[in-house]
PDB file of C-alpha atoms and ligand atoms in Angstrom:
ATOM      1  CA  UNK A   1      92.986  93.056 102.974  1.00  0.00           C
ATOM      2  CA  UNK A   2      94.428  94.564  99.747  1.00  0.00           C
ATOM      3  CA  UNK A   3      96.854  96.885 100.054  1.00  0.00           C
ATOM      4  CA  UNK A   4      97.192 100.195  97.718  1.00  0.00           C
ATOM      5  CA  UNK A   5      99.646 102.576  96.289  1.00  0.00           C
ATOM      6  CA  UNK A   6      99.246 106.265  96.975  1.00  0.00           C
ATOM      7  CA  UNK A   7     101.395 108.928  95.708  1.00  0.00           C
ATOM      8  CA  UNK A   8     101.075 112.540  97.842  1.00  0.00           C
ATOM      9  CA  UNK A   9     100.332 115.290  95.337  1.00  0.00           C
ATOM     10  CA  UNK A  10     102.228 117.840  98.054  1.00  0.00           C
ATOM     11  CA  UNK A  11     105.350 116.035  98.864  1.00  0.00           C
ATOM     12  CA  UNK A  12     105.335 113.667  96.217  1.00  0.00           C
ATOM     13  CA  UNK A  13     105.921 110.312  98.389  1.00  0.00           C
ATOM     14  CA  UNK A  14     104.581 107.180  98.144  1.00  0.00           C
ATOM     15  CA  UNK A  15     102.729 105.324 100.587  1.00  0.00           C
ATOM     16  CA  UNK A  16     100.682 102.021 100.700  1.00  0.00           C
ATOM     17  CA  UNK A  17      96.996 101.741 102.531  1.00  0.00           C
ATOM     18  CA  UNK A  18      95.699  98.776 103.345  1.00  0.00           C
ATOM     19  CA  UNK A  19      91.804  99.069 102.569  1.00  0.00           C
ATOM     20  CA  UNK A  20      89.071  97.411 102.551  1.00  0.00           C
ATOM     21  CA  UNK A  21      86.903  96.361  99.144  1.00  0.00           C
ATOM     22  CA  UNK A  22      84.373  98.567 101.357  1.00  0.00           C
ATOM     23  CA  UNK A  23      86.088 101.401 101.998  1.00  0.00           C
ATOM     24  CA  UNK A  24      87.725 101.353  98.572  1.00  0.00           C
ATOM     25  CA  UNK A  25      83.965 102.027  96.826  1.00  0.00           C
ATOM     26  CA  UNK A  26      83.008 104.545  99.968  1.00  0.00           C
ATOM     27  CA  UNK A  27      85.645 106.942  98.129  1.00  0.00           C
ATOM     28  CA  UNK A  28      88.860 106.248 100.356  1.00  0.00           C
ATOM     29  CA  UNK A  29      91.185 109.621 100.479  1.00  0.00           C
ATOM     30  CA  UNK A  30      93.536 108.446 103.044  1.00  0.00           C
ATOM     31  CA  UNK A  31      95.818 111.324 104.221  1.00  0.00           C
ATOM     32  CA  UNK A  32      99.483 111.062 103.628  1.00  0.00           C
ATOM     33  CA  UNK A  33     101.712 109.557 106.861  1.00  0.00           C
ATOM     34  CA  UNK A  34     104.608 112.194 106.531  1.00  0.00           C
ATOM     35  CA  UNK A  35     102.702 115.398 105.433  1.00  0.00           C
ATOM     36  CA  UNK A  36      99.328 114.711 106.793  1.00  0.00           C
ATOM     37  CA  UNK A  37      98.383 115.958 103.483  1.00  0.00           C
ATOM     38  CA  UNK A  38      94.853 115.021 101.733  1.00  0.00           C
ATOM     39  CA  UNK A  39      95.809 115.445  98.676  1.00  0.00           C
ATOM     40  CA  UNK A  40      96.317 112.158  97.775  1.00  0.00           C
ATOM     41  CA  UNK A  41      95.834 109.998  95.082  1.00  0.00           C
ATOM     42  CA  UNK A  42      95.711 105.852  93.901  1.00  0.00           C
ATOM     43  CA  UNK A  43      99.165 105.106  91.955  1.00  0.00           C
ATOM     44  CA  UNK A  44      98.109 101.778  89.648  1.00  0.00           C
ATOM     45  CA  UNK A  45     102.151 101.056  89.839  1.00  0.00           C
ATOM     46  CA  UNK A  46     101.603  97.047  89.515  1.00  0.00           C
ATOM     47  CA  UNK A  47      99.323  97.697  86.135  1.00  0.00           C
ATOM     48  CA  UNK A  48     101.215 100.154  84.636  1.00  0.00           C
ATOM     49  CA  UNK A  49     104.865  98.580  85.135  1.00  0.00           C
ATOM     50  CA  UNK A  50     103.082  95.385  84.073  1.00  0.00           C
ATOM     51  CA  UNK A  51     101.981  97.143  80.916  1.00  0.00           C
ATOM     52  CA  UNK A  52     104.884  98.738  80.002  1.00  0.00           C
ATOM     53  CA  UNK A  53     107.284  95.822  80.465  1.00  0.00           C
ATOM     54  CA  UNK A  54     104.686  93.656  78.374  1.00  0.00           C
ATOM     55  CA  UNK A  55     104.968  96.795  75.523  1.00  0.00           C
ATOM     56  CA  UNK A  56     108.956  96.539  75.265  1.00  0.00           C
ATOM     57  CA  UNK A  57     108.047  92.785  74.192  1.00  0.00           C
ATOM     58  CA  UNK A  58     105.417  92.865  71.798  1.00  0.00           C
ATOM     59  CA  UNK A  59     105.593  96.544  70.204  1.00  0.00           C
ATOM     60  CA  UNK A  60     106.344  95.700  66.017  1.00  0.00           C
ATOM     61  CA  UNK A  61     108.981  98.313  65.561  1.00  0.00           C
ATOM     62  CA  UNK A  62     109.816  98.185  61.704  1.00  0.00           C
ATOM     63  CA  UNK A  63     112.697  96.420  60.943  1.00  0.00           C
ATOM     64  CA  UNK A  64     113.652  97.553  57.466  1.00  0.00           C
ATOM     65  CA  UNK A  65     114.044 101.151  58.055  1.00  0.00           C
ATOM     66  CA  UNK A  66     116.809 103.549  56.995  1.00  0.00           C
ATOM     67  CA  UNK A  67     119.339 102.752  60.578  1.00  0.00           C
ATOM     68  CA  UNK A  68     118.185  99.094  59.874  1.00  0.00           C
ATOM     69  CA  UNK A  69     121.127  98.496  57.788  1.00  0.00           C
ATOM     70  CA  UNK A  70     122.180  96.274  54.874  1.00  0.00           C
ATOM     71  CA  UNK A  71     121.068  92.865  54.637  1.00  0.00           C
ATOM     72  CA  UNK A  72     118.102  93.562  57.155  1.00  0.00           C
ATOM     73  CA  UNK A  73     115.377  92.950  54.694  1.00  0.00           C
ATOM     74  CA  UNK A  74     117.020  89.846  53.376  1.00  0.00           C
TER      75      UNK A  74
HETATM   76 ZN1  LIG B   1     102.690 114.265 101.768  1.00  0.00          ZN
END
């Protein structure tokens, strides 16, 4: 069963369901376990810090620019 990330929009926590494929398409609003809160919402941690890691790799930041410094540019 896949498990997912849910952030509390009233106390802010995190939490993970575990879900099924079903009950993921029904609409799943699980309620948070310290608040009891509904106002919850999916957190897509795993994608985004996969994202943002692969960014810091492969972003072309220019590097002959003013702070590059001498000899930079060849
Ligand atoms: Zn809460």
């Amino acid at each position: 069963m896949p498990l997912y990330d849910y952030q509390c929009q009233d106390c802010q926590r995190i939490f993970e369901v575990r879900a099924t494929f079903k009950e993921k398409e029904a609409g799943l609003q699980p309620e948070c376990p310290y608040c009891q809160s509904k106002q919850t919402r999916q957190l897509l941690t795993l994608g985004l810090f996969l994202r943002t890691s692969a960014a810091g790799d492969s972003i072309d930041l220019p590097a002959c620019g003013p702070s590059a410094g001498p000899g930079c540019c060849g």
